[in-house]
Amino acid sequence: MWESRAINIYLNDKYCKTPEKLYPKNPEKRARINLMLQYDLCSFNPAIVGYMAPILFAKKDPDEEAKKKLADQLETFDKMLEGKKYVAGNELSLADFTLGGSCGMLGIVGYDTSGYKNIVAWRDRMVALPGIKDIQERMMAAAAAMQSS
């Protein structure tokens, strides 16, 4: 298995003592989570990678199209979070961790998301979860080492 979203679902179902907590069996709740997982896979993450790739691999600024795609996706995601505590509603789900990983990548290149109040509030809630801040710090350290090499 190679797709991270599928791996997350598999690991949750196989090893979590209460797998329904992050990926409920309720069809409506699961559909909202699946929607956000697919949004990340098809729209959000590609815009982030399209913005970051030139910076990380070619040591140059992204082109205007990549900048616009990312700004559009951040605006869309910010609107999706309006009135919600987490990405698929008011309960933490697998989609939060997936989108959190995608969003966290922006910190690697120093992208400023402070203009997106719902994203900032959601990110703050995510970073407050046990272990997340440590993971984020390790990711940033690895990225810094990669950029300096």
mmCIF file with all atom_site columns, C-alpha atoms in Angstrom:
data_model
loop_
_atom_site.group_PDB
_atom_site.id
_atom_site.type_symbol
_atom_site.label_atom_id
_atom_site.label_alt_id
_atom_site.label_comp_id
_atom_site.label_asym_id
_atom_site.label_entity_id
_atom_site.label_seq_id
_atom_site.pdbx_PDB_ins_code
_atom_site.Cartn_x
_atom_site.Cartn_y
_atom_site.Cartn_z
_atom_site.occupancy
_atom_site.B_iso_or_equiv
_atom_site.pdbx_formal_charge
_atom_site.auth_seq_id
_atom_site.auth_comp_id
_atom_site.auth_asym_id
_atom_site.auth_atom_id
_atom_site.pdbx_PDB_model_num
ATOM 1   C CA . MET A 1 1   ? 0.000   0.000  0.000   1.00 0.00 ? 1   MET A CA 1
ATOM 2   C CA . TRP A 1 2   ? 1.429   3.406  -0.941  1.00 0.00 ? 2   TRP A CA 1
ATOM 3   C CA . GLU A 1 3   ? -1.257  6.093  -0.637  1.00 0.00 ? 3   GLU A CA 1
ATOM 4   C CA . SER A 1 4   ? -1.052  7.867  2.714   1.00 0.00 ? 4   SER A CA 1
ATOM 5   C CA . ARG A 1 5   ? -4.790  8.413  3.121   1.00 0.00 ? 5   ARG A CA 1
ATOM 6   C CA . ALA A 1 6   ? -5.494  4.711  2.536   1.00 0.00 ? 6   ALA A CA 1
ATOM 7   C CA . ILE A 1 7   ? -2.639  3.809  4.906   1.00 0.00 ? 7   ILE A CA 1
ATOM 8   C CA . ASN A 1 8   ? -4.110  6.069  7.611   1.00 0.00 ? 8   ASN A CA 1
ATOM 9   C CA . ILE A 1 9   ? -7.535  4.410  7.270   1.00 0.00 ? 9   ILE A CA 1
ATOM 10  C CA . TYR A 1 10  ? -5.968  0.936  7.354   1.00 0.00 ? 10  TYR A CA 1
ATOM 11  C CA . LEU A 1 11  ? -3.825  1.709  10.426  1.00 0.00 ? 11  LEU A CA 1
ATOM 12  C CA . ASN A 1 12  ? -6.794  3.293  12.203  1.00 0.00 ? 12  ASN A CA 1
ATOM 13  C CA . ASP A 1 13  ? -9.045  0.297  11.466  1.00 0.00 ? 13  ASP A CA 1
ATOM 14  C CA . LYS A 1 14  ? -6.411  -2.309 12.337  1.00 0.00 ? 14  LYS A CA 1
ATOM 15  C CA . TYR A 1 15  ? -4.703  -0.856 15.409  1.00 0.00 ? 15  TYR A CA 1
ATOM 16  C CA . CYS A 1 16  ? -6.888  1.788  17.038  1.00 0.00 ? 16  CYS A CA 1
ATOM 17  C CA . LYS A 1 17  ? -8.793  0.583  20.117  1.00 0.00 ? 17  LYS A CA 1
ATOM 18  C CA . THR A 1 18  ? -11.726 2.793  19.101  1.00 0.00 ? 18  THR A CA 1
ATOM 19  C CA . PRO A 1 19  ? -11.414 3.183  15.303  1.00 0.00 ? 19  PRO A CA 1
ATOM 20  C CA . GLU A 1 20  ? -14.865 4.789  15.022  1.00 0.00 ? 20  GLU A CA 1
ATOM 21  C CA . LYS A 1 21  ? -13.607 7.810  16.951  1.00 0.00 ? 21  LYS A CA 1
ATOM 22  C CA . LEU A 1 22  ? -11.488 9.095  14.045  1.00 0.00 ? 22  LEU A CA 1
ATOM 23  C CA . TYR A 1 23  ? -13.334 7.328  11.201  1.00 0.00 ? 23  TYR A CA 1
ATOM 24  C CA . PRO A 1 24  ? -16.969 6.723  12.229  1.00 0.00 ? 24  PRO A CA 1
ATOM 25  C CA . LYS A 1 25  ? -19.133 4.044  10.676  1.00 0.00 ? 25  LYS A CA 1
ATOM 26  C CA . ASN A 1 26  ? -22.033 6.510  10.419  1.00 0.00 ? 26  ASN A CA 1
ATOM 27  C CA . PRO A 1 27  ? -22.429 7.054  6.633   1.00 0.00 ? 27  PRO A CA 1
ATOM 28  C CA . GLU A 1 28  ? -23.040 10.815 6.867   1.00 0.00 ? 28  GLU A CA 1
ATOM 29  C CA . LYS A 1 29  ? -20.045 11.456 9.127   1.00 0.00 ? 29  LYS A CA 1
ATOM 30  C CA . ARG A 1 30  ? -17.817 9.162  7.070   1.00 0.00 ? 30  ARG A CA 1
ATOM 31  C CA . ALA A 1 31  ? -18.921 10.884 3.859   1.00 0.00 ? 31  ALA A CA 1
ATOM 32  C CA . ARG A 1 32  ? -17.841 14.279 5.259   1.00 0.00 ? 32  ARG A CA 1
ATOM 33  C CA . ILE A 1 33  ? -14.479 12.812 6.264   1.00 0.00 ? 33  ILE A CA 1
ATOM 34  C CA . ASN A 1 34  ? -14.055 11.136 2.869   1.00 0.00 ? 34  ASN A CA 1
ATOM 35  C CA . LEU A 1 35  ? -14.940 14.401 1.153   1.00 0.00 ? 35  LEU A CA 1
ATOM 36  C CA . MET A 1 36  ? -12.146 16.181 3.002   1.00 0.00 ? 36  MET A CA 1
ATOM 37  C CA . LEU A 1 37  ? -9.674  13.349 2.340   1.00 0.00 ? 37  LEU A CA 1
ATOM 38  C CA . GLN A 1 38  ? -10.480 13.582 -1.372  1.00 0.00 ? 38  GLN A CA 1
ATOM 39  C CA . TYR A 1 39  ? -10.312 17.374 -1.296  1.00 0.00 ? 39  TYR A CA 1
ATOM 40  C CA . ASP A 1 40  ? -6.803  17.119 0.128   1.00 0.00 ? 40  ASP A CA 1
ATOM 41  C CA . LEU A 1 41  ? -5.735  14.489 -2.414  1.00 0.00 ? 41  LEU A CA 1
ATOM 42  C CA . CYS A 1 42  ? -7.170  16.181 -5.499  1.00 0.00 ? 42  CYS A CA 1
ATOM 43  C CA . SER A 1 43  ? -7.020  19.929 -4.780  1.00 0.00 ? 43  SER A CA 1
ATOM 44  C CA . PHE A 1 44  ? -5.358  21.145 -1.597  1.00 0.00 ? 44  PHE A CA 1
ATOM 45  C CA . ASN A 1 45  ? -2.193  19.054 -1.484  1.00 0.00 ? 45  ASN A CA 1
ATOM 46  C CA . PRO A 1 46  ? -1.424  19.437 -5.220  1.00 0.00 ? 46  PRO A CA 1
ATOM 47  C CA . ALA A 1 47  ? -1.616  23.224 -4.846  1.00 0.00 ? 47  ALA A CA 1
ATOM 48  C CA . ILE A 1 48  ? 0.789   23.075 -1.896  1.00 0.00 ? 48  ILE A CA 1
ATOM 49  C CA . VAL A 1 49  ? 3.225   20.787 -3.694  1.00 0.00 ? 49  VAL A CA 1
ATOM 50  C CA . GLY A 1 50  ? 3.007   22.924 -6.843  1.00 0.00 ? 50  GLY A CA 1
ATOM 51  C CA . TYR A 1 51  ? 3.990   25.946 -4.785  1.00 0.00 ? 51  TYR A CA 1
ATOM 52  C CA . MET A 1 52  ? 6.732   24.233 -2.786  1.00 0.00 ? 52  MET A CA 1
ATOM 53  C CA . ALA A 1 53  ? 8.454   22.122 -5.444  1.00 0.00 ? 53  ALA A CA 1
ATOM 54  C CA . PRO A 1 54  ? 10.296  24.980 -7.197  1.00 0.00 ? 54  PRO A CA 1
ATOM 55  C CA . ILE A 1 55  ? 11.488  26.342 -3.848  1.00 0.00 ? 55  ILE A CA 1
ATOM 56  C CA . LEU A 1 56  ? 12.751  23.020 -2.527  1.00 0.00 ? 56  LEU A CA 1
ATOM 57  C CA . PHE A 1 57  ? 14.074  21.387 -5.676  1.00 0.00 ? 57  PHE A CA 1
ATOM 58  C CA . ALA A 1 58  ? 14.997  24.202 -8.056  1.00 0.00 ? 58  ALA A CA 1
ATOM 59  C CA . LYS A 1 59  ? 15.842  26.885 -5.465  1.00 0.00 ? 59  LYS A CA 1
ATOM 60  C CA . LYS A 1 60  ? 13.573  29.368 -7.228  1.00 0.00 ? 60  LYS A CA 1
ATOM 61  C CA . ASP A 1 61  ? 10.288  31.107 -6.569  1.00 0.00 ? 61  ASP A CA 1
ATOM 62  C CA . PRO A 1 62  ? 7.058   29.454 -7.701  1.00 0.00 ? 62  PRO A CA 1
ATOM 63  C CA . ASP A 1 63  ? 5.437   30.946 -10.782 1.00 0.00 ? 63  ASP A CA 1
ATOM 64  C CA . GLU A 1 64  ? 2.340   33.160 -10.588 1.00 0.00 ? 64  GLU A CA 1
ATOM 65  C CA . GLU A 1 65  ? 0.019   30.285 -11.507 1.00 0.00 ? 65  GLU A CA 1
ATOM 66  C CA . ALA A 1 66  ? 1.280   28.164 -8.586  1.00 0.00 ? 66  ALA A CA 1
ATOM 67  C CA . LYS A 1 67  ? 0.946   31.132 -6.223  1.00 0.00 ? 67  LYS A CA 1
ATOM 68  C CA . LYS A 1 68  ? -2.637  31.752 -7.362  1.00 0.00 ? 68  LYS A CA 1
ATOM 69  C CA . LYS A 1 69  ? -3.629  28.083 -7.109  1.00 0.00 ? 69  LYS A CA 1
ATOM 70  C CA . LEU A 1 70  ? -2.338  27.918 -3.558  1.00 0.00 ? 70  LEU A CA 1
ATOM 71  C CA . ALA A 1 71  ? -4.014  31.180 -2.534  1.00 0.00 ? 71  ALA A CA 1
ATOM 72  C CA . ASP A 1 72  ? -7.301  29.948 -4.067  1.00 0.00 ? 72  ASP A CA 1
ATOM 73  C CA . GLN A 1 73  ? -7.079  26.634 -2.212  1.00 0.00 ? 73  GLN A CA 1
ATOM 74  C CA . LEU A 1 74  ? -6.237  28.309 1.081   1.00 0.00 ? 74  LEU A CA 1
ATOM 75  C CA . GLU A 1 75  ? -9.232  30.595 0.647   1.00 0.00 ? 75  GLU A CA 1
ATOM 76  C CA . THR A 1 76  ? -11.452 27.604 -0.161  1.00 0.00 ? 76  THR A CA 1
ATOM 77  C CA . PHE A 1 77  ? -10.158 25.621 2.810   1.00 0.00 ? 77  PHE A CA 1
ATOM 78  C CA . ASP A 1 78  ? -10.589 28.616 5.110   1.00 0.00 ? 78  ASP A CA 1
ATOM 79  C CA . LYS A 1 79  ? -14.238 28.872 4.021   1.00 0.00 ? 79  LYS A CA 1
ATOM 80  C CA . MET A 1 80  ? -14.719 25.115 4.504   1.00 0.00 ? 80  MET A CA 1
ATOM 81  C CA . LEU A 1 81  ? -13.591 25.516 8.122   1.00 0.00 ? 81  LEU A CA 1
ATOM 82  C CA . GLU A 1 82  ? -16.052 28.356 8.816   1.00 0.00 ? 82  GLU A CA 1
ATOM 83  C CA . GLY A 1 83  ? -18.132 27.479 11.879  1.00 0.00 ? 83  GLY A CA 1
ATOM 84  C CA . LYS A 1 84  ? -16.354 24.150 12.425  1.00 0.00 ? 84  LYS A CA 1
ATOM 85  C CA . LYS A 1 85  ? -13.942 23.038 15.071  1.00 0.00 ? 85  LYS A CA 1
ATOM 86  C CA . TYR A 1 86  ? -12.345 20.436 12.777  1.00 0.00 ? 86  TYR A CA 1
ATOM 87  C CA . VAL A 1 87  ? -12.285 19.842 9.034   1.00 0.00 ? 87  VAL A CA 1
ATOM 88  C CA . ALA A 1 88  ? -15.249 17.444 8.841   1.00 0.00 ? 88  ALA A CA 1
ATOM 89  C CA . GLY A 1 89  ? -17.339 19.020 11.597  1.00 0.00 ? 89  GLY A CA 1
ATOM 90  C CA . ASN A 1 90  ? -16.862 19.464 15.317  1.00 0.00 ? 90  ASN A CA 1
ATOM 91  C CA . GLU A 1 91  ? -15.168 16.133 15.989  1.00 0.00 ? 91  GLU A CA 1
ATOM 92  C CA . LEU A 1 92  ? -11.547 15.259 15.295  1.00 0.00 ? 92  LEU A CA 1
ATOM 93  C CA . SER A 1 93  ? -11.140 12.803 12.393  1.00 0.00 ? 93  SER A CA 1
ATOM 94  C CA . LEU A 1 94  ? -8.529  11.199 10.161  1.00 0.00 ? 94  LEU A CA 1
ATOM 95  C CA . ALA A 1 95  ? -9.080  14.063 7.721   1.00 0.00 ? 95  ALA A CA 1
ATOM 96  C CA . ASP A 1 96  ? -7.685  16.538 10.251  1.00 0.00 ? 96  ASP A CA 1
ATOM 97  C CA . PHE A 1 97  ? -4.393  14.682 10.384  1.00 0.00 ? 97  PHE A CA 1
ATOM 98  C CA . THR A 1 98  ? -4.193  14.397 6.605   1.00 0.00 ? 98  THR A CA 1
ATOM 99  C CA . LEU A 1 99  ? -4.931  18.066 5.989   1.00 0.00 ? 99  LEU A CA 1
ATOM 100 C CA . GLY A 1 100 ? -2.772  18.983 8.958   1.00 0.00 ? 100 GLY A CA 1
ATOM 101 C CA . GLY A 1 101 ? 0.156   17.264 7.289   1.00 0.00 ? 101 GLY A CA 1
ATOM 102 C CA . SER A 1 102 ? -0.496  19.104 4.065   1.00 0.00 ? 102 SER A CA 1
ATOM 103 C CA . CYS A 1 103 ? -0.891  22.447 5.811   1.00 0.00 ? 103 CYS A CA 1
ATOM 104 C CA . GLY A 1 104 ? 2.182   21.814 7.921   1.00 0.00 ? 104 GLY A CA 1
ATOM 105 C CA . MET A 1 105 ? 4.294   21.563 4.797   1.00 0.00 ? 105 MET A CA 1
ATOM 106 C CA . LEU A 1 106 ? 3.756   25.269 4.186   1.00 0.00 ? 106 LEU A CA 1
ATOM 107 C CA . GLY A 1 107 ? 5.805   26.034 7.283   1.00 0.00 ? 107 GLY A CA 1
ATOM 108 C CA . ILE A 1 108 ? 8.776   24.368 5.646   1.00 0.00 ? 108 ILE A CA 1
ATOM 109 C CA . VAL A 1 109 ? 8.970   27.172 3.101   1.00 0.00 ? 109 VAL A CA 1
ATOM 110 C CA . GLY A 1 110 ? 7.840   29.887 5.500   1.00 0.00 ? 110 GLY A CA 1
ATOM 111 C CA . TYR A 1 111 ? 4.469   30.490 3.842   1.00 0.00 ? 111 TYR A CA 1
ATOM 112 C CA . ASP A 1 112 ? 2.394   32.937 5.881   1.00 0.00 ? 112 ASP A CA 1
ATOM 113 C CA . THR A 1 113 ? -1.140  31.656 6.506   1.00 0.00 ? 113 THR A CA 1
ATOM 114 C CA . SER A 1 114 ? -1.961  34.258 9.161   1.00 0.00 ? 114 SER A CA 1
ATOM 115 C CA . GLY A 1 115 ? -4.531  35.888 6.856   1.00 0.00 ? 115 GLY A CA 1
ATOM 116 C CA . TYR A 1 116 ? -6.737  32.788 7.006   1.00 0.00 ? 116 TYR A CA 1
ATOM 117 C CA . LYS A 1 117 ? -8.366  33.030 10.439  1.00 0.00 ? 117 LYS A CA 1
ATOM 118 C CA . ASN A 1 118 ? -10.196 29.691 10.314  1.00 0.00 ? 118 ASN A CA 1
ATOM 119 C CA . ILE A 1 119 ? -7.087  27.818 9.204   1.00 0.00 ? 119 ILE A CA 1
ATOM 120 C CA . VAL A 1 120 ? -5.059  29.478 11.970  1.00 0.00 ? 120 VAL A CA 1
ATOM 121 C CA . ALA A 1 121 ? -7.667  28.593 14.630  1.00 0.00 ? 121 ALA A CA 1
ATOM 122 C CA . TRP A 1 122 ? -7.899  24.990 13.400  1.00 0.00 ? 122 TRP A CA 1
ATOM 123 C CA . ARG A 1 123 ? -4.100  24.662 13.190  1.00 0.00 ? 123 ARG A CA 1
ATOM 124 C CA . ASP A 1 124 ? -3.812  25.974 16.771  1.00 0.00 ? 124 ASP A CA 1
ATOM 125 C CA . ARG A 1 125 ? -6.296  23.315 17.928  1.00 0.00 ? 125 ARG A CA 1
ATOM 126 C CA . MET A 1 126 ? -4.321  20.637 16.088  1.00 0.00 ? 126 MET A CA 1
ATOM 127 C CA . VAL A 1 127 ? -0.951  21.723 17.501  1.00 0.00 ? 127 VAL A CA 1
ATOM 128 C CA . ALA A 1 128 ? -2.458  21.616 21.002  1.00 0.00 ? 128 ALA A CA 1
ATOM 129 C CA . LEU A 1 129 ? -3.141  17.864 20.613  1.00 0.00 ? 129 LEU A CA 1
ATOM 130 C CA . PRO A 1 130 ? -0.689  15.524 22.356  1.00 0.00 ? 130 PRO A CA 1
ATOM 131 C CA . GLY A 1 131 ? 2.368   14.779 20.218  1.00 0.00 ? 131 GLY A CA 1
ATOM 132 C CA . ILE A 1 132 ? 1.510   17.067 17.313  1.00 0.00 ? 132 ILE A CA 1
ATOM 133 C CA . LYS A 1 133 ? 3.840   19.903 18.277  1.00 0.00 ? 133 LYS A CA 1
ATOM 134 C CA . ASP A 1 134 ? 6.729   17.425 18.577  1.00 0.00 ? 134 ASP A CA 1
ATOM 135 C CA . ILE A 1 135 ? 5.967   15.998 15.129  1.00 0.00 ? 135 ILE A CA 1
ATOM 136 C CA . GLN A 1 136 ? 5.775   19.493 13.674  1.00 0.00 ? 136 GLN A CA 1
ATOM 137 C CA . GLU A 1 137 ? 9.126   20.460 15.221  1.00 0.00 ? 137 GLU A CA 1
ATOM 138 C CA . ARG A 1 138 ? 10.783  17.302 13.867  1.00 0.00 ? 138 ARG A CA 1
ATOM 139 C CA . MET A 1 139 ? 9.358   17.960 10.413  1.00 0.00 ? 139 MET A CA 1
ATOM 140 C CA . MET A 1 140 ? 10.691  21.528 10.441  1.00 0.00 ? 140 MET A CA 1
ATOM 141 C CA . ALA A 1 141 ? 14.134  20.352 11.583  1.00 0.00 ? 141 ALA A CA 1
ATOM 142 C CA . ALA A 1 142 ? 14.258  17.739 8.813   1.00 0.00 ? 142 ALA A CA 1
ATOM 143 C CA . ALA A 1 143 ? 13.190  20.319 6.250   1.00 0.00 ? 143 ALA A CA 1
ATOM 144 C CA . ALA A 1 144 ? 15.844  22.763 7.432   1.00 0.00 ? 144 ALA A CA 1
ATOM 145 C CA . ALA A 1 145 ? 18.499  20.046 7.138   1.00 0.00 ? 145 ALA A CA 1
ATOM 146 C CA . MET A 1 146 ? 17.259  19.208 3.628   1.00 0.00 ? 146 MET A CA 1
ATOM 147 C CA . GLN A 1 147 ? 17.360  22.840 2.528   1.00 0.00 ? 147 GLN A CA 1
ATOM 148 C CA . SER A 1 148 ? 20.883  23.360 3.849   1.00 0.00 ? 148 SER A CA 1
ATOM 149 C CA . SER A 1 149 ? 22.256  20.340 1.993   1.00 0.00 ? 149 SER A CA 1
#
